[in-house]
mmCIF file of C-alpha atoms and ligand atoms in Angstrom:
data_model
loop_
_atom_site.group_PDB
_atom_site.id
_atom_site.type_symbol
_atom_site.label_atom_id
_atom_site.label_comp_id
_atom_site.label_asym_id
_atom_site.label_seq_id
_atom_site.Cartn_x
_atom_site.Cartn_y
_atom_site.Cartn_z
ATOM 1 C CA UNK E 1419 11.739 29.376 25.643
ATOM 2 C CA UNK E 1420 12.971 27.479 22.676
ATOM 3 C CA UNK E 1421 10.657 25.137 20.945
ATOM 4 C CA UNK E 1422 11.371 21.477 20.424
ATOM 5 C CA UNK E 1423 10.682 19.985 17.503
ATOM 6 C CA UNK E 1424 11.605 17.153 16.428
ATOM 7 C CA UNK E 1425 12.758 16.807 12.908
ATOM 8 C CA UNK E 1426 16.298 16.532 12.037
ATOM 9 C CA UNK E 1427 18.740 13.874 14.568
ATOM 10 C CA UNK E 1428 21.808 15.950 14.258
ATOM 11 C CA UNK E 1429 19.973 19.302 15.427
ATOM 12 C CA UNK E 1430 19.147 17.590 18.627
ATOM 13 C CA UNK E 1431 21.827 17.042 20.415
ATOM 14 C CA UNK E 1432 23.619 13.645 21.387
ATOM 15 C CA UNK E 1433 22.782 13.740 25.024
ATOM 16 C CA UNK E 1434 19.296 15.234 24.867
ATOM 17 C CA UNK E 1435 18.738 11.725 21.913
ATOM 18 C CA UNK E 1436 20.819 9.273 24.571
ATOM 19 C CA UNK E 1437 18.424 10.493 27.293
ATOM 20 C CA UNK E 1438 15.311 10.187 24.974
ATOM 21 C CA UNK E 1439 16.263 6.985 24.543
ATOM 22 C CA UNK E 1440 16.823 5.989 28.238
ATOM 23 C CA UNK E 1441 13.139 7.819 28.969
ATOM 24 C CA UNK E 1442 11.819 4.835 26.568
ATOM 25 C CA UNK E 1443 13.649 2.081 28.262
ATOM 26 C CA UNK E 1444 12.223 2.900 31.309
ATOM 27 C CA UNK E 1445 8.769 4.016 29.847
ATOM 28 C CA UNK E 1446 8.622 0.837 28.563
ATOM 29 C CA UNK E 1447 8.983 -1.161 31.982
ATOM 30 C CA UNK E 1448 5.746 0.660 32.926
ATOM 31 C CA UNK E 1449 3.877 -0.041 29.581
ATOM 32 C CA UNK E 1450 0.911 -1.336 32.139
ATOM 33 C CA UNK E 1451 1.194 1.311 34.294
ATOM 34 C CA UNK E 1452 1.584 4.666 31.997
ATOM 35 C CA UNK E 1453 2.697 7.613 34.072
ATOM 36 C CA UNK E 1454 -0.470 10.208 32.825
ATOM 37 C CA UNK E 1455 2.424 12.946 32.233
ATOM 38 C CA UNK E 1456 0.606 14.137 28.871
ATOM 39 C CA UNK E 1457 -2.499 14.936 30.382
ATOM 40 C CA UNK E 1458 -5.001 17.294 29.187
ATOM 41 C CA UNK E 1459 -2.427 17.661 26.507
ATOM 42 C CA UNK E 1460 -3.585 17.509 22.699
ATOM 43 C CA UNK E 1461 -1.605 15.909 19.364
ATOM 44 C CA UNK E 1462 -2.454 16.875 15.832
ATOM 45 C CA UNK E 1463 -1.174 13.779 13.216
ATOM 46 C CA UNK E 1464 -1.142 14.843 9.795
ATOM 47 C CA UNK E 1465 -0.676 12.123 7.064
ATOM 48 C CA UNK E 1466 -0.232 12.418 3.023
ATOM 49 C CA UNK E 1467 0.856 9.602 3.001
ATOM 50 C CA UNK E 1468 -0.364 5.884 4.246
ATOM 51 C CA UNK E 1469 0.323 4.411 7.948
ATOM 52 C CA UNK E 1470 0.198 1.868 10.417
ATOM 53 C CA UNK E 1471 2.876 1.735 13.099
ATOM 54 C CA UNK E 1472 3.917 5.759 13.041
ATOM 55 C CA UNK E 1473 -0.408 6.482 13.732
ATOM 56 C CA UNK E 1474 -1.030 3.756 15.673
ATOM 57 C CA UNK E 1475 1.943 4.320 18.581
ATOM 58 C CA UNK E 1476 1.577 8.087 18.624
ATOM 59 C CA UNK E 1477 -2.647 7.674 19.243
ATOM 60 C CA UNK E 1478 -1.472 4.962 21.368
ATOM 61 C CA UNK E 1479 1.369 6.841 23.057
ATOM 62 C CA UNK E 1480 -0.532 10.108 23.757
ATOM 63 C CA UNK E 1481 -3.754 8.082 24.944
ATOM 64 C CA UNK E 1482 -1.981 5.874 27.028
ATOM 65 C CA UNK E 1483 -0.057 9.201 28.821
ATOM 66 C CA UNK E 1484 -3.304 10.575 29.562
ATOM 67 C CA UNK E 1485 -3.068 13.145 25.944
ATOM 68 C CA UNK E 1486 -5.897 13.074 23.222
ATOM 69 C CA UNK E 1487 -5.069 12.675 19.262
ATOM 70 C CA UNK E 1488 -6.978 14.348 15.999
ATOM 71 C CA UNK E 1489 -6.065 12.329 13.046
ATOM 72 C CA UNK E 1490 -5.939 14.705 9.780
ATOM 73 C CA UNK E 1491 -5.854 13.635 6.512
ATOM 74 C CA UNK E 1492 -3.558 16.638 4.495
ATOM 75 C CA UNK E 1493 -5.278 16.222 1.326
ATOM 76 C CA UNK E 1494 -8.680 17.646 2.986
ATOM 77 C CA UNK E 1495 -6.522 20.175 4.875
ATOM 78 C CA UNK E 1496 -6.925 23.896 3.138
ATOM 79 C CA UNK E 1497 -3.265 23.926 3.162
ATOM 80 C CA UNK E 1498 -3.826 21.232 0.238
ATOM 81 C CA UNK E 1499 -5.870 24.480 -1.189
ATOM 82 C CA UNK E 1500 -4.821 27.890 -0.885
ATOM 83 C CA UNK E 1501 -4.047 28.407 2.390
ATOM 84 C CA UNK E 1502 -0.533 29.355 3.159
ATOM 85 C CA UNK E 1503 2.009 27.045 5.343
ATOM 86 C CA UNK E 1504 2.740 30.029 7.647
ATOM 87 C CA UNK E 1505 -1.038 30.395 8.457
ATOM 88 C CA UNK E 1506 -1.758 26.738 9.201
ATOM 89 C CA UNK E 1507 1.073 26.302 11.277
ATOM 90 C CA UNK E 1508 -0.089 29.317 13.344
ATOM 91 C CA UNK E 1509 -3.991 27.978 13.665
ATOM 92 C CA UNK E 1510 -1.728 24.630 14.517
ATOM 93 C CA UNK E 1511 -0.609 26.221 17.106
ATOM 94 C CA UNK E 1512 -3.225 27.897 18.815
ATOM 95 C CA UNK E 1513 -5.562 24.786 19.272
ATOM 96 C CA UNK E 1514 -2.698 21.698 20.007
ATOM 97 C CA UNK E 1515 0.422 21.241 21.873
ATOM 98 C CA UNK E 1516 2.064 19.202 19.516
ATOM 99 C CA UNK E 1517 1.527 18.921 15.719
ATOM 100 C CA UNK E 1518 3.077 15.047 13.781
ATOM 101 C CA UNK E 1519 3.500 15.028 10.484
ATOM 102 C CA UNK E 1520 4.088 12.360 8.100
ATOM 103 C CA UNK E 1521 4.635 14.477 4.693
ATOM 104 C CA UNK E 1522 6.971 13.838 1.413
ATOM 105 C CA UNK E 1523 8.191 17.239 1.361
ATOM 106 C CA UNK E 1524 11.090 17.519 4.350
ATOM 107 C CA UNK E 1525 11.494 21.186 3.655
ATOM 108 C CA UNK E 1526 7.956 21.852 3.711
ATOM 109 C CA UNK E 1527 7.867 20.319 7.361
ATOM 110 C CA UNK E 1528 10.919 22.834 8.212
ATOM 111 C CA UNK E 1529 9.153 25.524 7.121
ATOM 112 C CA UNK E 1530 5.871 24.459 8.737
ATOM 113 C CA UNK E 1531 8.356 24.229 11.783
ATOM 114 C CA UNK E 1532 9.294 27.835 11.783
ATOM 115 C CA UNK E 1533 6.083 29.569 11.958
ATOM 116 C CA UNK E 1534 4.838 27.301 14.551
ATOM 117 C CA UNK E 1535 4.903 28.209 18.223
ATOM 118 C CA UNK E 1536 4.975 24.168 19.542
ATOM 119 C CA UNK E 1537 6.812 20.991 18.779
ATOM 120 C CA UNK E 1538 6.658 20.027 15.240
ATOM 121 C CA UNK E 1539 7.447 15.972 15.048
ATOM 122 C CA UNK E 1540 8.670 14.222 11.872
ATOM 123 C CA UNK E 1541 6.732 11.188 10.771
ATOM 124 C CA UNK E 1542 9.129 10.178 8.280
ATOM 125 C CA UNK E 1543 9.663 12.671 5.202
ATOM 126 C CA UNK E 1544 11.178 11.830 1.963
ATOM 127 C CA UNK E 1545 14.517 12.630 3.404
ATOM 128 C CA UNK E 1546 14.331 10.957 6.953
ATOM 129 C CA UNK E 1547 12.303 8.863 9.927
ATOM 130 C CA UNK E 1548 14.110 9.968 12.887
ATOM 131 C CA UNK E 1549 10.832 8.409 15.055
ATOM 132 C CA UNK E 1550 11.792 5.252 13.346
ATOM 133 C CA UNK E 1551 15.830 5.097 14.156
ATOM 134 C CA UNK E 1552 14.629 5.793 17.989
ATOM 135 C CA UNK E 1553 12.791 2.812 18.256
ATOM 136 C CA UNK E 1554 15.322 0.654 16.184
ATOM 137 C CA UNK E 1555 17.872 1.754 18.877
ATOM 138 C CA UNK E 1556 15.977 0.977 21.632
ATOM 139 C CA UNK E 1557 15.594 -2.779 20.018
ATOM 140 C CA UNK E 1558 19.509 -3.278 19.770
ATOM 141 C CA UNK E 1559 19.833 -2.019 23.028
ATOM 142 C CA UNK E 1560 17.480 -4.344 24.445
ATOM 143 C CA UNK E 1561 18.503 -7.283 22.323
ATOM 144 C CA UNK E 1562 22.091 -6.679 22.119
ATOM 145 C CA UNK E 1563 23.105 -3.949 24.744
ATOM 146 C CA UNK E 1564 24.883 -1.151 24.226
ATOM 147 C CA UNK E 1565 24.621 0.216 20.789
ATOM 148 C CA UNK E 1566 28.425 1.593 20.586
ATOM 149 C CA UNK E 1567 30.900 -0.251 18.603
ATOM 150 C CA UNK E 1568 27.675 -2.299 17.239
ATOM 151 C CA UNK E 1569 28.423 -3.141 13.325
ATOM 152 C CA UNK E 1570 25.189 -2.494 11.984
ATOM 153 C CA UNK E 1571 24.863 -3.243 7.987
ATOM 154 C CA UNK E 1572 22.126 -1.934 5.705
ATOM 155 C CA UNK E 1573 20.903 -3.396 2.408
ATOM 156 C CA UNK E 1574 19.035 -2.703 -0.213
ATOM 157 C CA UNK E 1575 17.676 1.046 -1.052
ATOM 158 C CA UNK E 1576 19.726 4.329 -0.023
ATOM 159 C CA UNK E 1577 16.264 5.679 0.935
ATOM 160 C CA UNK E 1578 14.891 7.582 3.996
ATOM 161 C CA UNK E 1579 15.380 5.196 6.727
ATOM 162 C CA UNK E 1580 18.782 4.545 5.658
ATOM 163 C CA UNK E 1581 20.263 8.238 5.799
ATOM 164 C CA UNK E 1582 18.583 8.732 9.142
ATOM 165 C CA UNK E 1583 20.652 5.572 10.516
ATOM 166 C CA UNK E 1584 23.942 7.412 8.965
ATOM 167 C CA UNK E 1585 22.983 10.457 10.900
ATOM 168 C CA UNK E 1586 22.571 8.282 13.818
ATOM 169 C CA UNK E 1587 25.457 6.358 13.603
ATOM 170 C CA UNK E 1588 28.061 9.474 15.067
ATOM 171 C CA UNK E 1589 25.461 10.024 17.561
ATOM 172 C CA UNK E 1590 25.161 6.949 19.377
ATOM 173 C CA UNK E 1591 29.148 5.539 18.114
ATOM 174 C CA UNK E 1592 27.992 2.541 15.827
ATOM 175 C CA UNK E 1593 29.464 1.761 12.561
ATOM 176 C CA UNK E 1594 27.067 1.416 9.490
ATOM 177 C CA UNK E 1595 28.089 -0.542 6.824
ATOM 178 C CA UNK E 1596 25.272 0.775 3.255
ATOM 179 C CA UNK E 1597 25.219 -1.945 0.897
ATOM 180 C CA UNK E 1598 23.505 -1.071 -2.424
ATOM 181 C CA UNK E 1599 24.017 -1.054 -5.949
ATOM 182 C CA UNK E 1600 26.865 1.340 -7.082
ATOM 183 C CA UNK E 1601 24.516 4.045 -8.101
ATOM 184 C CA UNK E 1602 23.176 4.571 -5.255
ATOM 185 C CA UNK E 1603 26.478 4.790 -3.506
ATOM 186 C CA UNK E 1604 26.031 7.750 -1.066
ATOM 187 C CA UNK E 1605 27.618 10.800 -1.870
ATOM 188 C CA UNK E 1606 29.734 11.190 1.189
ATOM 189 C CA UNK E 1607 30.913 8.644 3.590
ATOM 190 C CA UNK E 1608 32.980 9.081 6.868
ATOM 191 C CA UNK E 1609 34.840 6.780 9.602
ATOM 192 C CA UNK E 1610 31.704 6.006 11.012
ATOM 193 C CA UNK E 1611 29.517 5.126 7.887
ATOM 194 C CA UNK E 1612 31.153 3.201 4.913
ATOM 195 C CA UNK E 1613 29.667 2.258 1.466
ATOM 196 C CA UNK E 1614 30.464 -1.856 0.649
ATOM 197 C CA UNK E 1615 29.274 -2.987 -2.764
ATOM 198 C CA UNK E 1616 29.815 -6.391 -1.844
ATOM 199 C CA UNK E 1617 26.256 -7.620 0.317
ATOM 200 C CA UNK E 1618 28.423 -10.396 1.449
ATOM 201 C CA UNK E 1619 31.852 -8.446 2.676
ATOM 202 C CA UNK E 1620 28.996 -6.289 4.413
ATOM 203 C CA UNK E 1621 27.097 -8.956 6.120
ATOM 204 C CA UNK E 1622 30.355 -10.323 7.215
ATOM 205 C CA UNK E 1623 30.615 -10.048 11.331
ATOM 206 C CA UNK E 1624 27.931 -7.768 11.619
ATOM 207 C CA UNK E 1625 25.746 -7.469 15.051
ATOM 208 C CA UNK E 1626 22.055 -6.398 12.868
ATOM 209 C CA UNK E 1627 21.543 -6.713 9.719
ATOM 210 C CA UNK E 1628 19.139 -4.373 8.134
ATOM 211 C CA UNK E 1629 17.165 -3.502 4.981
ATOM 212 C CA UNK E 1630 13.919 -1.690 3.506
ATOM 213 C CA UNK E 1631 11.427 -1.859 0.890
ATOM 214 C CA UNK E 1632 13.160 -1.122 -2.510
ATOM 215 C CA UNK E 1633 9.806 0.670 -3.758
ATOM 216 C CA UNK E 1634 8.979 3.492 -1.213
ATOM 217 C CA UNK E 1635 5.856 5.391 -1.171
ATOM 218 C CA UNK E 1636 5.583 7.921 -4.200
ATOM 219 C CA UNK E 1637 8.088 4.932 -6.122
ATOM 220 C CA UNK E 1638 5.623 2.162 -7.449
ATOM 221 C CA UNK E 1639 6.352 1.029 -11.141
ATOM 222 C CA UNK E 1640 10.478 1.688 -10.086
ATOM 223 C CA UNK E 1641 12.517 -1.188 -11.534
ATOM 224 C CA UNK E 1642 13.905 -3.587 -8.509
ATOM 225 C CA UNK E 1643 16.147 -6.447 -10.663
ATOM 226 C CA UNK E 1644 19.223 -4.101 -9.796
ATOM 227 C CA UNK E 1645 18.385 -4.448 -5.758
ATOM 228 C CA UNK E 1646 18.153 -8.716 -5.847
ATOM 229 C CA UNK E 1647 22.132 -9.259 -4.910
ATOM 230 C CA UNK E 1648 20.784 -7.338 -1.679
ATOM 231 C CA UNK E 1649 18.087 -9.384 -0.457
ATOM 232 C CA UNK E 1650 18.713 -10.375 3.213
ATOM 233 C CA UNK E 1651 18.453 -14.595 2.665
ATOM 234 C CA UNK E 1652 19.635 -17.454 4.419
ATOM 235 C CA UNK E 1653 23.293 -17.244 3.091
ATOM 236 C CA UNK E 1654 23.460 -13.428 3.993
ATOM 237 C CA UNK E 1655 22.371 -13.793 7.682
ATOM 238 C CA UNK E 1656 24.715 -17.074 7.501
ATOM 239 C CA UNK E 1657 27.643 -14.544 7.410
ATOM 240 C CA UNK E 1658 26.781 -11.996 10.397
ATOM 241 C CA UNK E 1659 27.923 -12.847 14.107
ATOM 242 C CA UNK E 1660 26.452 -15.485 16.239
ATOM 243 C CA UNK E 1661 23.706 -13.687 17.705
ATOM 244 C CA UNK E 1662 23.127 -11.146 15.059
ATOM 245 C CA UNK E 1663 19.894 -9.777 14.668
ATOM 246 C CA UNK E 1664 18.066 -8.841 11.956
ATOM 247 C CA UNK E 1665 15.746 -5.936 11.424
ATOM 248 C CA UNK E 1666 12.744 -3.844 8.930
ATOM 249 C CA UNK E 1667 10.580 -1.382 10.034
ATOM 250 C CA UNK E 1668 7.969 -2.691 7.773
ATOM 251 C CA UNK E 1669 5.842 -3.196 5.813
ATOM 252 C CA UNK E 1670 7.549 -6.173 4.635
ATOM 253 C CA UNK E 1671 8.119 -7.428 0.991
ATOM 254 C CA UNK E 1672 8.370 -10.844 0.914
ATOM 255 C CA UNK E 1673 11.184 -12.546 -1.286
ATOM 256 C CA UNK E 1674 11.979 -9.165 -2.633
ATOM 257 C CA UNK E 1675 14.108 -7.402 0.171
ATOM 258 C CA UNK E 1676 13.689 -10.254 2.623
ATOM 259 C CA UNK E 1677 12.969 -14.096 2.305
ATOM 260 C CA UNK E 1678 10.101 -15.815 4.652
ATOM 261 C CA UNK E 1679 13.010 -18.139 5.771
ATOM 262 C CA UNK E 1680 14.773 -14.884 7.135
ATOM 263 C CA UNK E 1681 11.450 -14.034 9.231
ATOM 264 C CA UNK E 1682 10.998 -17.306 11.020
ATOM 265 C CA UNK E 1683 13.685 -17.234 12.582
ATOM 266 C CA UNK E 1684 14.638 -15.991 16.421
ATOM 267 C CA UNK E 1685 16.953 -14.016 14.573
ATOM 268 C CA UNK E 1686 14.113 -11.235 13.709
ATOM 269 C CA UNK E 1687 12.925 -8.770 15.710
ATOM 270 C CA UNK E 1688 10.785 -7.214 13.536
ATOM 271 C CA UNK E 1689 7.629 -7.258 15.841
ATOM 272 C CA UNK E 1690 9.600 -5.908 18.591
ATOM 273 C CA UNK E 1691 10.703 -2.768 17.001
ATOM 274 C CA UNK E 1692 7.194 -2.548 15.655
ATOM 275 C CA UNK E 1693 5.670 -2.049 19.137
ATOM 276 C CA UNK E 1694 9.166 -0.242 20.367
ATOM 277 C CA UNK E 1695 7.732 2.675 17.974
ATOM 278 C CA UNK E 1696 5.676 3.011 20.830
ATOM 279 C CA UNK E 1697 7.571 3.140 23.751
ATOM 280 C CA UNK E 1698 10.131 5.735 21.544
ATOM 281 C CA UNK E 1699 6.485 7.916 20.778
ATOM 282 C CA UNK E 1700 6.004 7.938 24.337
ATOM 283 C CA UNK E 1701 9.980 9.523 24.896
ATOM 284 C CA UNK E 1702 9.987 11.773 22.125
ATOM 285 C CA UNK E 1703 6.311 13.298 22.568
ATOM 286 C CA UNK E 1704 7.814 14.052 26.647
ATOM 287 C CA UNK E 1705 10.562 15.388 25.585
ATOM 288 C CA UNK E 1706 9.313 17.680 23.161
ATOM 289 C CA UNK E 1707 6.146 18.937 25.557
ATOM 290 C CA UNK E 1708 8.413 19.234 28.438
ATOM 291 C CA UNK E 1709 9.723 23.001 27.333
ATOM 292 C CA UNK E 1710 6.395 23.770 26.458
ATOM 293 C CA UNK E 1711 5.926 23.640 30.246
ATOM 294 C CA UNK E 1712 4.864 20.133 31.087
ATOM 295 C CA UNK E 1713 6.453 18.328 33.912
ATOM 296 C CA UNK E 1714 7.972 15.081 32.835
ATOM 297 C CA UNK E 1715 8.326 12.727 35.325
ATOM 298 C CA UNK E 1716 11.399 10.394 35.013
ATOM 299 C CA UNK E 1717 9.996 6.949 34.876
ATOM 300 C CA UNK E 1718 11.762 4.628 37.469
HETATM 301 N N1 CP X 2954 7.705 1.932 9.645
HETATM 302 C C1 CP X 2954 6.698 2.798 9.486
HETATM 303 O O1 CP X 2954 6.882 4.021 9.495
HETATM 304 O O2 CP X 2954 5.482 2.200 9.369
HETATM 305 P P1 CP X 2954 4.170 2.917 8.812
HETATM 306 O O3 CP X 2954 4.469 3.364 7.399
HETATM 307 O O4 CP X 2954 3.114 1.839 8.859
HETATM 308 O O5 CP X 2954 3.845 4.080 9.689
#
């Protein structure tokens, strides 16, 4: 039986992520009545880096499904010693059924991945936040509908968040528009994600507008003058369609990447797709136990 982790989007599969995605529509509808499908079950989250939403919705995903949670800090892990990836992810897996890691390295979670013998999740990495694009999906879809044909324009950083979205964007059929200063221009673009220097041609008729910090973990002391003709203001969100919405997966810095102005209005969603990490936790955590043997029930 093959494991199923869940690291990298395009490994998935588009019809295995669509139905993911469906699962947290309709776990969502019973967020006061949580099928108990993870029970009995046990989660491992492993951090090097600092959290809020990603440790707060997977404890409060795997509690809520009747699962339990042991929060690990990797710097007092003996993998931060001597100990060898191949022989933590095998101790891993002998005591858990699932193992979530938030870690810089992206190829030291892959690697992780292929000694263990149950579903490895990715937290966000350096290179991606798949957990994160899930539940920003599921907020278009519930804000605008469907999430094909959506123009959907980034701003700001080419970081993590940004080339998970790109991998997304074939997936689920939306276009993304990455607006950020020339050299940071991705290295390849395709018919369904353009580069547009220009913030303003990019804002221009788009359904979401969306940016990130400009200093990600690991970054502080990085220069961000270069990243101000990308700030999502007023003017910007002026430009997008009538209706547009306009998203961060936080935390939020003020008047750099986003002005207050921006936030107050009904335009922002931003607390929605905060708790919608939840509801996507819930989806992705049943998906990846169900090979393992657990029976998933279909919520209604
Ligand atoms: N968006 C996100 O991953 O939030 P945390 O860093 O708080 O987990």
């Amino acid at each position: 039986m093959s494991i199923r982790h869940f690291i990298n989007l395009p490994e998935i599969g588009p019809e295995t992520l669509k139905g993911i995605l469906e699962h947290a529509h309709a776990l969502k509808r019973e967020k006061y009545n949580p099928p108990q499908i993870l029970e009995g079950l046990s989660l491992v989250m492993a951090f090097d880096k600092r959290s809020t939403r990603t440790r707060l919705s997977f404890e409060v995903a795997m509690k809520q499904l009747g699962g339990h949670t042991i929060v690990m800090n990797m710097g007092e892990m003996q993998i931060a010693g001597s100990e060898t990836i191949e022989d933590t992810a095998k101790v891993l897996s002998r005591f858990v059924d699932a193992v979530m890691l938030r870690m810089s390295s992206h190829e030291m979670m892959e690697e992780l991945a292929r000694w263990s013998t149950i579903p490895i999740i990715n937290g966000m990495t350096d290179e991606s936040h798949p957990c994160q694009i899930m539940a920003d999906l599921l907020t278009i879809e519930e804000k605008l509908g469907a999430i094909e044909g959506k123009k959907i324009a980034w701003f700001g950083d080419y970081n993590n968040v940004c080339k998970t979205f790109a991998q997304a964007a074939p997936i689920f059929g939306f276009d993304l528009v990455i607006s950020t200063p020339p050299d940071l221009k991705p290295e390849k673009t395709t018919a369904d994600v353009i580069y547009q220097e220009d913030a303003k041609a990019a804002a221009k008729d788009a359904d979401v507008l969306v940016t990130d910090t400009w200093v990600s973990m690991g970054q502080e002391g990085k220069s961000i003058e270069k990243f101000m003709p990308y700030q999502v203001n007023s003017a910007l969100m002026a430009l997008a369609k009538d209706g547009a919405i306009f998203m961060h997966c936080m935390p939020i810095h003020q008047n750099e990447e986003v002005t207050p102005e921006v936030l107050k209005t009904p335009a922002s969603v931003i607390y929605d797709e905060a708790e919608n990490r939840l509801h996507a936790q819930k989806a992705i955590l049943a998906w990846c136990l169900e090979e393992a043997g657990v029976r998933v029930r279909k919520s209604a």
